Structure formats: C-alpha cells, structure tokens
Coordinates of C-alpha atoms in Angstrom, one line a residue:
X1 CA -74.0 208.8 -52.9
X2 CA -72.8 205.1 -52.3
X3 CA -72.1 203.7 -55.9
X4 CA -74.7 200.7 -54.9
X5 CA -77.4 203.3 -54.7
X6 CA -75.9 205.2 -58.4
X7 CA -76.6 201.1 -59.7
X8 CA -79.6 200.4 -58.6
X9 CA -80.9 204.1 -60.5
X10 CA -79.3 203.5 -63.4
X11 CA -81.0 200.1 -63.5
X12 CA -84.0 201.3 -63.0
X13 CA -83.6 204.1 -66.0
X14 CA -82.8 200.9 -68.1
X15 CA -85.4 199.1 -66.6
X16 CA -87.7 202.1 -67.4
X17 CA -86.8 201.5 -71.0
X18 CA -87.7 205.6 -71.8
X19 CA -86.4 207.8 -74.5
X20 CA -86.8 210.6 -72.0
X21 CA -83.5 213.0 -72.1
X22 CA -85.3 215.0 -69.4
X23 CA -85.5 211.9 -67.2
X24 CA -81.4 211.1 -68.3
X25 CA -80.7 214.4 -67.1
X26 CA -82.5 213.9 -63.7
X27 CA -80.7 210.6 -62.5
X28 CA -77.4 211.6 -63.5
X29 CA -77.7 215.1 -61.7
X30 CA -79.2 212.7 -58.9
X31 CA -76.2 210.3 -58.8
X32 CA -73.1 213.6 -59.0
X33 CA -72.1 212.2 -62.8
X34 CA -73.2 214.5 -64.9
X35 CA -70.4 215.6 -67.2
X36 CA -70.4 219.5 -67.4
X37 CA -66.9 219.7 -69.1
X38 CA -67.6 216.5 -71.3
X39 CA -66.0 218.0 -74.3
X40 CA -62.5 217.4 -72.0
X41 CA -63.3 213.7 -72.6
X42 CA -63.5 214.0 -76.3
X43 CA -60.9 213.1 -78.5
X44 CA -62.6 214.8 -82.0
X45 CA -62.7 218.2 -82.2
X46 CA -65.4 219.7 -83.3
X47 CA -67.3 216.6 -81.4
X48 CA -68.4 213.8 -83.7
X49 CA -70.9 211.6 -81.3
X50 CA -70.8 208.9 -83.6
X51 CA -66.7 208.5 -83.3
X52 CA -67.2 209.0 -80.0
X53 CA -69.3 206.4 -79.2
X54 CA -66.6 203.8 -80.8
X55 CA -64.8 204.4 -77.4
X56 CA -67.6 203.2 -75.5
X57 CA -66.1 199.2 -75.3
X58 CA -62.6 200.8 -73.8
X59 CA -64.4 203.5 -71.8
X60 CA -63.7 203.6 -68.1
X61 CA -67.0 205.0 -66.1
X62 CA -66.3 209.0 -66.1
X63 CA -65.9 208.4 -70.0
X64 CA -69.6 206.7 -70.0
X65 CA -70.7 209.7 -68.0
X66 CA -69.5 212.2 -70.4
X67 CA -70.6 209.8 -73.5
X68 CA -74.2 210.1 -72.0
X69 CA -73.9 213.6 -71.0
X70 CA -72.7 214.2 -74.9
X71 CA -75.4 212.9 -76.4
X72 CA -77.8 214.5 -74.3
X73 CA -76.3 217.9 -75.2
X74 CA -76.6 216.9 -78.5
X75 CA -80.3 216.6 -77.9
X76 CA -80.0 220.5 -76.8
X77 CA -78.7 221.2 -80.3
X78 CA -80.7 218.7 -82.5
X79 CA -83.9 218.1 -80.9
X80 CA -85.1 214.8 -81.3
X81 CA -81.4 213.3 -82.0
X82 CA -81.5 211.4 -78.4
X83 CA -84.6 209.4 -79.0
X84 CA -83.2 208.4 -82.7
X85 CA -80.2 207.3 -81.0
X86 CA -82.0 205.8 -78.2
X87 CA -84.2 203.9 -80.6
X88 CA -81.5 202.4 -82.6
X89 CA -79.5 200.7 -79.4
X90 CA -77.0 203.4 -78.8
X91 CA -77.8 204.9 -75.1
X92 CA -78.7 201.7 -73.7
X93 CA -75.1 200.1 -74.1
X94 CA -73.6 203.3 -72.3
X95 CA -75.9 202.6 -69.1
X96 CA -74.9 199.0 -68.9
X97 CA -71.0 199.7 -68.9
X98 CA -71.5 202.4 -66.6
X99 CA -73.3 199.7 -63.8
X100 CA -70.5 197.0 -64.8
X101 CA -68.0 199.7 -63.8
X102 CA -69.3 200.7 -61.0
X103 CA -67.4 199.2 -58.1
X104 CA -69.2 197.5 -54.8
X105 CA -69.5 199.5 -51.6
X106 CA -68.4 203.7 -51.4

C-alpha cells in the first residue's frame, strides 16, 4: 500500500474521532502496520504504557505503530483501558505523528 493511501486512512480514523479499538485494529491490519512483536519496541520491561508513551515526541513511525498496537493490546488485557486513554488525548497524538512521518509517494 502506497504510504499516501496509509495517510489518507489514518486521517480518516482521526477524522472519525471514535474510541473504537475494533475499528484501530481494522485500519492498521488494512495499511501492513500492525505491530505483532511490539514488545521488541519497548524499552520497560514488564511494559509500562504510560512510560512508553513519553517516547512518542522522538518516535520514528514503526515506533507509533507499535505505541498504537500497545495500547490496543492493553485493551485485550484491561477492557475499557483504550477508550480512557482515548478520551484523555493520548491515541490521538500517536495518529498525527504517524501521518507527519509518513513520507510522500511509495
């Protein structure tokens, strides 16, 4: 997938403006970015999303991928835990970097 075509979905899940992890999941299977192996991206061990997420202004995009795909698995774990964190401003700051990173054409 062209990374103009990944941009223009991930505008339109911000645009969408929807707490839905089942809708996160679907467009990042959709554009290949889903981070399986996300844990290899972390640098706290166990995983602390909220340490993590203090990379986010550094981040390069597959780190935004895997910061996403993080707190969707946490989600899996502690249902409910996306929306809270989508709700206080903390998913929608990942999906902007990861369009400004996105280089033109491909």
């Amino acid at each position: 997938m062209k990374n103009t075509e990944k941009r223009n979905l991930l505008q339109a899940l911000k645009a969408a403006d929807s707490f839905s992890e089942s809708r996160y999941y679907e467009v990042m299977e959709k554009i290949g970015d889903m981070k399986y192996n996300y844990g290899d991206y972390m640098i706290t061990e166990p995983i602390d999303c909220n340490k993590e997420l203090e990379r986010l202004p550094e981040a390069d995009y597959d780190l935004c991928c895997a910061l996403l795909t993080m707190l969707l698995r946490e989600d899996h774990f502690c249902n409910g835990s996306f929306e809270r964190r989508y709700k206080t401003g903390e998913v929608q700051p990942i999906l902007d970097r990861m369009i400004v990173l996105l280089p033109d054409g491909e």
